[in-house]
Amino acid sequence: MKINQTLLTVFFLISYAMFSQEDKPKISLNILANDKISEVNINEDKYIASIGKIIKHFEIEYKTLPKEEKIGVLIISHKTGDPTIKVHSDPKIDAIKEQKIVTDIKAYKLENTKLVDFPVFISVNTKSEKEITDFKDYIDPIKQKLEEYKKANLETKIQLNKDYAINEVLPVLSAYQVIVDDKFAGVKNFGKLIEKTDFTKTQNIAELTDKNSDYWRACMEMSNGNLLIPITKTFMLVSQGEFDYAYKYIEILKLFADKESISTDYLKEIEFRLELFNNEINDEIAKGITEHDKKNYDKAIEIYQNIKKVYPNSSWNLYELYFSQNTKDLNDKKIESNDRSQWDKAKIEIYQHNPLYNMDVRASNPKEGYLLFRRQEIQSLFKNKNEILNDIYKYADIALDLGVYDFAAQVFWLTAPYMKNDSEKAINIYLYSLEKLGVKNLKENFKGNFTSIFKKIEKEKEKEMQENILYKNMKK
């Protein structure tokens, strides 16, 4: 018997190698998704036994089936209820025969999954390939889901992304965390927290992660490349519709993630989903910019307001809304050019959804001028592939200056093993960032006089600011 995909391959090959014997029909098993997560998603022994019985049934039932005739059955096991079963055939068999196949399979009482759907395709006399090409009416359920996402409007895409995080990803990632050895207390405790948290309701992700000692301990307990914990945080952000900030994490995490890990697979899919979403919302924002450039400020504002009604968390849209409203009010002489009240109000919401948004508008003192300069420096990063690691380090340093301590801590921790002479410095700044977040107990795991070390960091940062040209000019 030919088995495609990797899930339980060894088990099936050992248990059912006899199905490839020449005196029996050629039966293939395609595992369509979630093959890597079987240990947390299904009772493997019971599932193998049930599938084995179905294959044995096919072997007997179709022993005399002519080789030119083909039968295929899509079986999707769910967390609750009966499996979804769809029969395919070539040439097409009648509805009575299709129903008999469905009834026969249901009689074997396939186990429900523990977390998410588990789809397989069992077929007779088909090509032994990863892609199922023998049936014209067959639609791959995984590809179908992505196609539905592509075709969905912005509002639906938002909900689909939230649902994906809440119902498919977070249950799996937390399941892997709670089964670790007790010595990894951070990972286990954080996993338990995720398991009991209802992400369909509004949650304070900063409280659950940034200010949570278990979160950071869990990050430290994972090996290099295994980014299970920060990827979990990324999906927590997605669950709350905070796509802008989630994408900032994706951009960095994908550079350090082990390409073969389960959590990386999920990271790749949410990156794909958010890229489609961002492209669509950016096209809508561009329409507003076009109207603004024509001096049609009311029309531009209307476009941005309509976008905000659908997706209120886009920092770029919020910025453009501020910019058009401010320009209109200046033209209408409702405000003076030195009036910064609109920006002071707008930036709170803009930076709430993307603390690393690269635009700032006004600076009324030297420190604000320096931070404006640092925020705009983000635009200069990641232009040269040969400078990626240095740019990541600079990015973390900018985040530190901007007070985005969670992002700074995450990135300094990730870069520390790769920084050669600056590894210790990166760890110290990581611990300093945790201190600023209120997580003060983890520095006990490291050697050093951290009162002195942290004062030194602050002194160095103060010196960098004072030597900045914009700071100096505003100081005069």
CSV table of C-alpha atoms in Angstrom, one decimal:
chain,number,residue,atom,x,y,z
A,1,MET,CA,0.0,0.0,0.0
A,2,LYS,CA,1.3,3.5,-0.9
A,3,ILE,CA,1.0,6.1,1.8
A,4,ASN,CA,1.4,9.8,1.0
A,5,GLN,CA,2.4,12.5,3.5
A,6,THR,CA,4.3,11.8,6.7
A,7,LEU,CA,1.8,11.2,9.5
A,8,LEU,CA,2.0,7.7,11.0
A,9,THR,CA,3.8,6.5,7.9
A,10,VAL,CA,6.0,4.1,9.8
A,11,PHE,CA,3.1,2.7,11.7
A,12,PHE,CA,1.0,2.2,8.6
A,13,LEU,CA,3.8,0.7,6.6
A,14,ILE,CA,4.6,-1.8,9.3
A,15,SER,CA,1.0,-2.7,10.1
A,16,TYR,CA,-0.5,-2.8,6.6
A,17,ALA,CA,2.4,-3.6,4.2
A,18,MET,CA,0.3,-6.6,3.0
A,19,PHE,CA,-2.1,-4.3,1.2
A,20,SER,CA,0.5,-3.9,-1.5
A,21,GLN,CA,0.4,-7.6,-2.4
A,22,GLU,CA,-0.4,-8.3,-6.0
A,23,ASP,CA,-3.4,-10.5,-5.4
A,24,LYS,CA,-5.2,-7.6,-3.7
A,25,PRO,CA,-6.6,-4.3,-5.0
A,26,LYS,CA,-4.3,-1.3,-5.1
A,27,ILE,CA,-5.3,0.9,-2.1
A,28,SER,CA,-3.8,4.3,-1.4
A,29,LEU,CA,-4.0,6.5,1.7
A,30,ASN,CA,-3.5,10.2,1.4
A,31,ILE,CA,-3.2,12.3,4.6
A,32,LEU,CA,-4.3,15.7,3.6
A,33,ALA,CA,-3.5,17.9,6.6
A,34,ASN,CA,-2.4,18.0,10.2
A,35,ASP,CA,-0.2,15.0,9.8
A,36,LYS,CA,2.5,16.5,12.0
A,37,ILE,CA,0.2,17.0,15.0
A,38,SER,CA,-1.2,13.5,15.4
A,39,GLU,CA,0.3,13.0,18.9
A,40,VAL,CA,-1.8,15.8,20.3
A,41,ASN,CA,-4.8,15.6,17.9
A,42,ILE,CA,-5.8,11.9,17.8
A,43,ASN,CA,-5.5,8.7,19.7
A,44,GLU,CA,-3.0,7.2,17.3
A,45,ASP,CA,-3.4,3.5,18.2
A,46,LYS,CA,-7.2,3.6,17.9
A,47,TYR,CA,-7.1,5.7,14.7
A,48,ILE,CA,-4.6,3.3,13.0
A,49,ALA,CA,-6.8,0.4,14.0
A,50,SER,CA,-10.0,2.0,12.6
A,51,ILE,CA,-8.3,3.1,9.3
A,52,GLY,CA,-6.8,-0.4,9.0
A,53,LYS,CA,-10.3,-1.9,9.3
A,54,ILE,CA,-11.6,0.4,6.6
A,55,ILE,CA,-8.7,-0.5,4.3
A,56,LYS,CA,-9.3,-4.2,5.0
A,57,HIS,CA,-13.0,-3.6,4.1
A,58,PHE,CA,-12.0,-2.0,0.9
A,59,GLU,CA,-9.7,-4.8,0.1
A,60,ILE,CA,-12.5,-7.3,0.4
A,61,GLU,CA,-15.2,-5.2,-1.1
A,62,TYR,CA,-13.3,-4.2,-4.2
A,63,LYS,CA,-11.3,-7.4,-4.8
A,64,THR,CA,-12.8,-7.9,-8.2
A,65,LEU,CA,-13.0,-4.2,-9.1
A,66,PRO,CA,-11.7,-3.7,-12.7
A,67,LYS,CA,-8.4,-1.8,-12.7
A,68,GLU,CA,-9.9,0.9,-14.9
A,69,GLU,CA,-12.6,1.7,-12.3
A,70,LYS,CA,-11.7,3.9,-9.4
A,71,ILE,CA,-13.2,4.6,-6.0
A,72,GLY,CA,-12.1,7.4,-3.6
A,73,VAL,CA,-13.4,8.4,-0.3
A,74,LEU,CA,-12.7,11.7,1.6
A,75,ILE,CA,-13.0,11.2,5.3
A,76,ILE,CA,-12.8,14.2,7.6
A,77,SER,CA,-12.8,13.4,11.3
A,78,HIS,CA,-14.0,16.1,13.6
A,79,LYS,CA,-13.7,17.0,17.3
A,80,THR,CA,-17.4,16.2,17.8
A,81,GLY,CA,-20.0,14.3,15.8
A,82,ASP,CA,-19.7,11.9,12.9
A,83,PRO,CA,-17.0,12.3,10.3
A,84,THR,CA,-17.8,14.0,7.0
A,85,ILE,CA,-17.6,11.4,4.2
A,86,LYS,CA,-17.7,12.1,0.5
A,87,VAL,CA,-17.5,9.5,-2.2
A,88,HIS,CA,-15.8,10.0,-5.6
A,89,SER,CA,-15.7,7.5,-8.5
A,90,ASP,CA,-14.7,7.1,-12.1
A,91,PRO,CA,-16.8,6.1,-13.9
A,92,LYS,CA,-19.5,7.6,-11.7
A,93,ILE,CA,-21.4,5.2,-9.5
A,94,ASP,CA,-25.1,5.7,-8.6
A,95,ALA,CA,-26.3,7.3,-5.4
A,96,ILE,CA,-27.3,4.0,-3.8
A,97,LYS,CA,-23.8,2.6,-4.1
A,98,GLU,CA,-22.3,5.9,-2.8
A,99,GLN,CA,-24.6,5.8,0.3
A,100,LYS,CA,-23.6,2.1,0.9
A,101,ILE,CA,-20.0,3.1,1.0
A,102,VAL,CA,-20.8,5.9,3.5
A,103,THR,CA,-22.8,3.6,5.7
A,104,ASP,CA,-20.1,0.9,5.7
A,105,ILE,CA,-17.4,3.4,6.7
A,106,LYS,CA,-19.6,4.9,9.5
A,107,ALA,CA,-20.0,1.4,11.0
A,108,TYR,CA,-16.3,1.4,11.9
A,109,LYS,CA,-16.8,4.3,14.4
A,110,LEU,CA,-13.8,6.4,13.6
A,111,GLU,CA,-12.4,8.2,16.7
A,112,ASN,CA,-13.1,11.9,17.1
A,113,THR,CA,-10.1,14.2,17.1
A,114,LYS,CA,-9.0,16.0,20.2
A,115,LEU,CA,-8.4,19.5,18.7
A,116,VAL,CA,-8.9,20.0,15.0
A,117,ASP,CA,-10.2,18.3,11.8
A,118,PHE,CA,-8.2,15.4,10.4
A,119,PRO,CA,-8.8,14.7,6.7
A,120,VAL,CA,-7.7,11.6,4.8
A,121,PHE,CA,-8.4,10.2,1.4
A,122,ILE,CA,-8.6,6.4,0.8
A,123,SER,CA,-8.8,5.2,-2.8
A,124,VAL,CA,-8.8,2.1,-5.0
A,125,ASN,CA,-7.0,1.8,-8.3
A,126,THR,CA,-5.7,5.4,-8.3
A,127,LYS,CA,-2.3,6.9,-8.9
A,128,SER,CA,0.1,6.8,-6.0
A,129,GLU,CA,0.8,10.5,-5.9
A,130,LYS,CA,0.6,13.3,-3.3
A,131,GLU,CA,-1.9,15.2,-5.5
A,132,ILE,CA,-5.3,13.5,-6.0
A,133,THR,CA,-5.9,13.8,-9.8
A,134,ASP,CA,-8.1,10.8,-10.6
A,135,PHE,CA,-11.5,12.4,-9.9
A,136,LYS,CA,-12.8,15.4,-11.7
A,137,ASP,CA,-15.2,16.4,-8.9
A,138,TYR,CA,-12.6,16.1,-6.1
A,139,ILE,CA,-11.8,19.3,-4.3
A,140,ASP,CA,-9.0,19.4,-1.8
A,141,PRO,CA,-10.6,20.6,1.5
A,142,ILE,CA,-7.4,22.5,2.5
A,143,LYS,CA,-7.1,24.3,-0.8
A,144,GLN,CA,-10.8,24.9,-0.8
A,145,LYS,CA,-10.5,26.7,2.5
A,146,LEU,CA,-7.7,28.9,1.3
A,147,GLU,CA,-9.6,29.7,-1.9
A,148,GLU,CA,-12.6,30.7,0.1
A,149,TYR,CA,-10.4,33.0,2.1
A,150,LYS,CA,-8.9,34.6,-1.0
A,151,LYS,CA,-12.4,35.3,-2.3
A,152,ALA,CA,-13.8,36.7,1.0
A,153,ASN,CA,-14.2,40.4,1.5
A,154,LEU,CA,-12.2,42.3,4.1
A,155,GLU,CA,-14.8,41.9,6.9
A,156,THR,CA,-15.0,38.1,6.3
A,157,LYS,CA,-11.2,37.8,6.1
A,158,ILE,CA,-10.9,39.4,9.5
A,159,GLN,CA,-13.2,36.9,11.1
A,160,LEU,CA,-11.7,34.0,9.2
A,161,ASN,CA,-8.2,34.9,10.5
A,162,LYS,CA,-9.5,35.3,14.1
A,163,ASP,CA,-11.3,31.9,13.8
A,164,TYR,CA,-8.1,30.3,12.4
A,165,ALA,CA,-6.1,31.5,15.4
A,166,ILE,CA,-8.7,30.7,18.0
A,167,ASN,CA,-10.1,27.3,16.7
A,168,GLU,CA,-7.2,25.8,14.8
A,169,VAL,CA,-3.8,27.1,15.9
A,170,LEU,CA,-3.9,28.1,19.6
A,171,PRO,CA,-5.4,24.8,20.8
A,172,VAL,CA,-2.6,22.9,19.0
A,173,LEU,CA,0.2,25.1,20.1
A,174,SER,CA,-0.9,25.1,23.7
A,175,ALA,CA,-1.4,21.3,23.6
A,176,TYR,CA,2.3,20.9,22.8
A,177,GLN,CA,3.2,23.2,25.7
A,178,VAL,CA,1.3,21.4,28.4
A,179,ILE,CA,2.8,18.0,27.5
A,180,VAL,CA,6.4,19.0,28.1
A,181,ASP,CA,8.4,17.7,31.0
A,182,ASP,CA,7.7,19.4,34.4
A,183,LYS,CA,11.2,20.9,34.4
A,184,PHE,CA,10.1,23.3,31.7
A,185,ALA,CA,7.8,25.1,34.1
A,186,GLY,CA,7.5,28.2,32.0
A,187,VAL,CA,6.4,26.4,28.9
A,188,LYS,CA,3.9,24.2,30.8
A,189,ASN,CA,2.4,27.1,32.8
A,190,PHE,CA,2.1,29.3,29.8
A,191,GLY,CA,0.4,26.5,27.9
A,192,LYS,CA,-2.1,26.0,30.7
A,193,LEU,CA,-2.9,29.7,30.6
A,194,ILE,CA,-3.6,29.6,26.9
A,195,GLU,CA,-5.7,26.5,27.3
A,196,LYS,CA,-8.0,28.2,29.8
A,197,THR,CA,-8.2,31.6,28.1
A,198,ASP,CA,-11.3,32.3,26.0
A,199,PHE,CA,-9.9,34.2,23.0
A,200,THR,CA,-13.4,34.8,21.5
A,201,LYS,CA,-13.6,37.5,24.2
A,202,THR,CA,-11.4,40.6,24.4
A,203,GLN,CA,-8.1,39.7,26.1
A,204,ASN,CA,-5.2,41.9,27.2
A,205,ILE,CA,-2.4,40.2,25.3
A,206,ALA,CA,0.3,42.3,27.0
A,207,GLU,CA,-0.8,41.1,30.4
A,208,LEU,CA,-0.9,37.5,29.2
A,209,THR,CA,2.6,37.7,27.6
A,210,ASP,CA,4.8,40.8,28.0
A,211,LYS,CA,4.2,41.1,31.8
A,212,ASN,CA,4.0,37.4,32.4
A,213,SER,CA,7.2,35.9,33.8
A,214,ASP,CA,6.1,32.4,32.6
A,215,TYR,CA,6.0,33.7,29.0
A,216,TRP,CA,9.6,34.9,29.1
A,217,ARG,CA,10.8,31.9,31.0
A,218,ALA,CA,9.1,29.7,28.3
A,219,CYS,CA,11.0,31.6,25.6
A,220,MET,CA,14.2,30.9,27.4
A,221,GLU,CA,13.4,27.2,27.8
A,222,MET,CA,13.1,26.6,24.1
A,223,SER,CA,16.0,25.6,21.9
A,224,ASN,CA,17.3,27.9,19.2
A,225,GLY,CA,14.9,27.9,16.2
A,226,ASN,CA,12.0,26.5,18.2
A,227,LEU,CA,9.8,29.6,18.4
A,228,LEU,CA,6.7,27.9,19.7
A,229,ILE,CA,6.2,30.5,22.4
A,230,PRO,CA,6.5,33.8,20.4
A,231,ILE,CA,4.6,32.3,17.6
A,232,THR,CA,1.8,31.5,20.1
A,233,LYS,CA,1.9,35.2,21.1
A,234,THR,CA,1.6,36.1,17.4
A,235,PHE,CA,-1.6,34.1,17.1
A,236,MET,CA,-2.9,35.6,20.3
A,237,LEU,CA,-2.6,39.0,18.6
A,238,VAL,CA,-4.3,37.7,15.5
A,239,SER,CA,-7.2,36.3,17.7
A,240,GLN,CA,-7.8,39.9,18.8
A,241,GLY,CA,-7.6,41.3,15.3
A,242,GLU,CA,-4.3,43.0,16.0
A,243,PHE,CA,-2.9,42.1,12.5
A,244,ASP,CA,-0.5,45.0,12.2
A,245,TYR,CA,1.5,44.1,15.3
A,246,ALA,CA,1.2,40.4,14.6
A,247,TYR,CA,2.8,41.0,11.3
A,248,LYS,CA,5.7,42.9,12.9
A,249,TYR,CA,6.4,39.7,14.9
A,250,ILE,CA,6.0,37.5,11.8
A,251,GLU,CA,8.6,39.5,9.9
A,252,ILE,CA,11.2,38.8,12.5
A,253,LEU,CA,10.3,35.4,13.8
A,254,LYS,CA,10.4,33.8,10.3
A,255,LEU,CA,14.1,34.7,10.1
A,256,PHE,CA,14.9,32.6,13.2
A,257,ALA,CA,12.3,29.8,13.0
A,258,ASP,CA,13.2,26.2,12.4
A,259,LYS,CA,11.7,25.5,9.0
A,260,GLU,CA,10.6,22.0,9.9
A,261,SER,CA,8.8,22.8,13.2
A,262,ILE,CA,5.0,22.6,13.5
A,263,SER,CA,4.7,26.2,14.7
A,264,THR,CA,6.6,27.4,11.7
A,265,ASP,CA,4.0,25.8,9.4
A,266,TYR,CA,1.3,27.9,11.1
A,267,LEU,CA,3.5,31.0,10.9
A,268,LYS,CA,3.8,30.6,7.1
A,269,GLU,CA,0.1,30.2,6.7
A,270,ILE,CA,-0.8,33.3,8.7
A,271,GLU,CA,1.9,35.3,6.9
A,272,PHE,CA,0.2,34.2,3.6
A,273,ARG,CA,-3.2,35.2,5.0
A,274,LEU,CA,-2.1,38.6,6.3
A,275,GLU,CA,-0.3,39.4,3.1
A,276,LEU,CA,-3.5,39.0,1.2
A,277,PHE,CA,-5.4,41.0,3.8
A,278,ASN,CA,-2.8,43.8,3.8
A,279,ASN,CA,-2.7,44.0,0.0
A,280,GLU,CA,-6.5,44.4,-0.1
A,281,ILE,CA,-6.7,47.0,2.6
A,282,ASN,CA,-3.7,48.9,1.2
A,283,ASP,CA,-5.5,49.1,-2.1
A,284,GLU,CA,-8.4,50.7,-0.3
A,285,ILE,CA,-6.2,53.1,1.5
A,286,ALA,CA,-4.5,54.0,-1.8
A,287,LYS,CA,-7.9,55.2,-3.1
A,288,GLY,CA,-8.1,57.6,-0.2
A,289,ILE,CA,-4.6,58.9,-0.9
A,290,THR,CA,-5.5,59.5,-4.5
A,291,GLU,CA,-8.4,61.7,-3.4
A,292,HIS,CA,-6.3,63.5,-0.9
A,293,ASP,CA,-3.7,64.3,-3.6
A,294,LYS,CA,-6.5,65.8,-5.6
A,295,LYS,CA,-7.4,67.9,-2.6
A,296,ASN,CA,-10.7,66.1,-2.3
A,297,TYR,CA,-10.2,65.8,1.5
A,298,ASP,CA,-13.8,65.1,2.3
A,299,LYS,CA,-13.8,62.2,-0.1
A,300,ALA,CA,-10.5,60.9,1.3
A,301,ILE,CA,-11.8,61.1,4.8
A,302,GLU,CA,-15.0,59.2,3.8
A,303,ILE,CA,-12.9,56.4,2.4
A,304,TYR,CA,-10.7,56.1,5.5
A,305,GLN,CA,-13.7,56.2,7.7
A,306,ASN,CA,-15.3,53.4,5.8
A,307,ILE,CA,-12.2,51.3,6.1
A,308,LYS,CA,-12.1,52.0,9.8
A,309,LYS,CA,-15.7,50.7,10.2
A,310,VAL,CA,-14.6,47.4,8.8
A,311,TYR,CA,-11.1,47.2,10.3
A,312,PRO,CA,-10.4,49.8,13.0
A,313,ASN,CA,-6.9,48.5,13.8
A,314,SER,CA,-5.0,49.6,10.7
A,315,SER,CA,-2.3,52.0,11.8
A,316,TRP,CA,-1.7,53.2,8.2
A,317,ASN,CA,-5.4,54.0,7.7
A,318,LEU,CA,-5.6,55.8,11.0
A,319,TYR,CA,-2.6,57.9,10.1
A,320,GLU,CA,-4.0,58.8,6.7
A,321,LEU,CA,-7.3,59.7,8.3
A,322,TYR,CA,-5.5,62.0,10.7
A,323,PHE,CA,-3.5,63.5,7.9
A,324,SER,CA,-6.5,64.3,5.6
A,325,GLN,CA,-8.5,65.6,8.5
A,326,ASN,CA,-5.7,67.8,9.7
A,327,THR,CA,-5.0,69.1,6.2
A,328,LYS,CA,-8.7,69.9,5.7
A,329,ASP,CA,-8.9,71.7,9.0
A,330,LEU,CA,-5.8,73.8,8.2
A,331,ASN,CA,-7.2,74.8,4.9
A,332,ASP,CA,-10.5,75.7,6.5
A,333,LYS,CA,-8.5,77.7,9.1
A,334,LYS,CA,-10.1,75.7,11.9
A,335,ILE,CA,-6.7,75.1,13.5
A,336,GLU,CA,-3.3,76.7,13.4
A,337,SER,CA,-0.2,75.1,11.9
A,338,ASN,CA,1.4,74.7,15.3
A,339,ASP,CA,-1.7,73.0,16.8
A,340,ARG,CA,-0.6,69.5,17.7
A,341,SER,CA,-3.8,68.4,19.5
A,342,GLN,CA,-5.0,66.3,16.6
A,343,TRP,CA,-1.8,64.4,16.3
A,344,ASP,CA,-1.5,63.9,20.1
A,345,LYS,CA,-4.8,62.2,20.0
A,346,ALA,CA,-4.4,60.3,16.8
A,347,LYS,CA,-0.9,58.8,17.6
A,348,ILE,CA,-2.3,57.0,20.7
A,349,GLU,CA,-4.5,54.8,18.6
A,350,ILE,CA,-2.0,54.5,15.8
A,351,TYR,CA,0.8,53.3,18.0
A,352,GLN,CA,-1.6,51.1,20.0
A,353,HIS,CA,-2.1,48.9,17.0
A,354,ASN,CA,1.4,49.1,15.7
A,355,PRO,CA,3.9,50.5,18.3
A,356,LEU,CA,6.6,50.4,15.5
A,357,TYR,CA,4.7,52.4,13.0
A,358,ASN,CA,7.5,54.4,11.2
A,359,MET,CA,5.8,57.8,11.1
A,360,ASP,CA,5.8,60.6,13.6
A,361,VAL,CA,4.7,64.1,12.8
A,362,ARG,CA,5.6,66.6,15.6
A,363,ALA,CA,8.3,67.0,18.2
A,364,SER,CA,8.1,69.8,20.7
A,365,ASN,CA,11.3,69.1,22.6
A,366,PRO,CA,14.7,67.5,22.0
A,367,LYS,CA,13.7,64.1,23.3
A,368,GLU,CA,10.6,63.9,21.1
A,369,GLY,CA,12.8,65.0,18.2
A,370,TYR,CA,15.2,62.1,18.8
A,371,LEU,CA,12.3,59.6,19.1
A,372,LEU,CA,10.8,61.0,15.8
A,373,PHE,CA,14.2,60.5,14.2
A,374,ARG,CA,14.5,56.9,15.6
A,375,ARG,CA,11.0,56.0,14.5
A,376,GLN,CA,11.7,57.2,10.9
A,377,GLU,CA,15.0,55.2,10.9
A,378,ILE,CA,12.9,52.0,10.7
A,379,GLN,CA,12.3,52.8,7.0
A,380,SER,CA,16.1,52.5,6.3
A,381,LEU,CA,16.4,49.0,7.6
A,382,PHE,CA,16.4,45.7,5.6
A,383,LYS,CA,17.5,47.2,2.4
A,384,ASN,CA,20.7,45.1,2.1
A,385,LYS,CA,20.5,41.3,2.5
A,386,ASN,CA,24.1,41.2,3.8
A,387,GLU,CA,23.1,43.4,6.7
A,388,ILE,CA,20.0,41.5,7.9
A,389,LEU,CA,21.4,40.5,11.3
A,390,ASN,CA,22.8,43.9,12.0
A,391,ASP,CA,19.5,45.5,10.9
A,392,ILE,CA,17.5,43.2,13.2
A,393,TYR,CA,19.7,44.3,16.1
A,394,LYS,CA,19.2,47.9,15.1
A,395,TYR,CA,15.5,47.3,14.9
A,396,ALA,CA,15.5,46.0,18.5
A,397,ASP,CA,17.5,48.9,19.6
A,398,ILE,CA,15.0,51.4,18.1
A,399,ALA,CA,12.2,49.5,19.8
A,400,LEU,CA,14.1,49.9,23.0
A,401,ASP,CA,14.3,53.7,22.5
A,402,LEU,CA,10.6,53.9,21.6
A,403,GLY,CA,9.7,52.0,24.8
A,404,VAL,CA,8.4,49.0,22.9
A,405,TYR,CA,10.0,46.7,25.4
A,406,ASP,CA,8.2,43.5,24.6
A,407,PHE,CA,9.4,43.6,21.0
A,408,ALA,CA,12.9,44.7,22.0
A,409,ALA,CA,13.2,41.9,24.5
A,410,GLN,CA,12.0,39.3,22.0
A,411,VAL,CA,14.4,40.4,19.3
A,412,PHE,CA,17.4,40.8,21.6
A,413,TRP,CA,16.8,37.3,23.0
A,414,LEU,CA,16.6,35.9,19.5
A,415,THR,CA,19.8,37.7,18.2
A,416,ALA,CA,21.9,37.0,21.3
A,417,PRO,CA,23.3,33.6,20.1
A,418,TYR,CA,24.3,35.1,16.8
A,419,MET,CA,26.0,38.3,17.9
A,420,LYS,CA,29.5,37.0,18.7
A,421,ASN,CA,31.1,39.8,20.7
A,422,ASP,CA,27.8,41.4,21.5
A,423,SER,CA,26.0,38.3,22.8
A,424,GLU,CA,26.3,39.3,26.5
A,425,LYS,CA,25.2,42.8,25.7
A,426,ALA,CA,22.1,41.5,23.9
A,427,ILE,CA,21.2,39.4,26.9
A,428,ASN,CA,21.7,42.3,29.3
A,429,ILE,CA,19.4,44.5,27.2
A,430,TYR,CA,16.9,41.7,27.0
A,431,LEU,CA,16.9,41.5,30.9
A,432,TYR,CA,16.7,45.3,31.1
A,433,SER,CA,13.7,45.3,28.8
A,434,LEU,CA,12.0,42.6,31.0
A,435,GLU,CA,12.7,44.9,34.0
A,436,LYS,CA,10.9,47.7,32.3
A,437,LEU,CA,8.0,45.4,31.7
A,438,GLY,CA,7.8,44.5,35.3
A,439,VAL,CA,9.3,41.0,35.0
A,440,LYS,CA,12.2,41.2,37.5
A,441,ASN,CA,12.7,37.6,38.7
A,442,LEU,CA,14.4,36.1,35.6
A,443,LYS,CA,17.6,38.0,35.9
A,444,GLU,CA,18.4,35.7,38.8
A,445,ASN,CA,19.2,33.0,36.3
A,446,PHE,CA,22.2,35.1,35.0
A,447,LYS,CA,25.4,36.3,36.6
A,448,GLY,CA,26.0,40.0,37.0
A,449,ASN,CA,25.3,43.1,39.1
A,450,PHE,CA,22.2,44.1,37.3
A,451,THR,CA,21.7,47.3,39.2
A,452,SER,CA,25.0,48.5,37.8
A,453,ILE,CA,24.4,46.9,34.4
A,454,PHE,CA,21.0,48.5,33.9
A,455,LYS,CA,22.3,51.9,35.0
A,456,LYS,CA,25.1,51.6,32.4
A,457,ILE,CA,22.6,50.7,29.7
A,458,GLU,CA,20.5,53.8,30.6
A,459,LYS,CA,23.6,56.0,30.6
A,460,GLU,CA,24.7,54.7,27.2
A,461,LYS,CA,21.2,55.3,25.7
A,462,GLU,CA,21.2,58.8,27.1
A,463,LYS,CA,24.5,59.5,25.5
A,464,GLU,CA,23.3,58.2,22.2
A,465,MET,CA,20.3,60.5,22.3
A,466,GLN,CA,22.4,63.6,23.3
A,467,GLU,CA,24.8,63.0,20.5
A,468,ASN,CA,22.1,62.8,17.9
A,469,ILE,CA,22.1,65.8,15.5
A,470,LEU,CA,18.4,66.5,15.6
A,471,TYR,CA,18.5,66.4,19.4
A,472,LYS,CA,21.4,68.8,19.4
A,473,ASN,CA,19.7,71.2,17.0
A,474,MET,CA,16.5,71.3,19.0
A,475,LYS,CA,18.5,71.8,22.2
A,476,LYS,CA,19.9,75.1,21.0
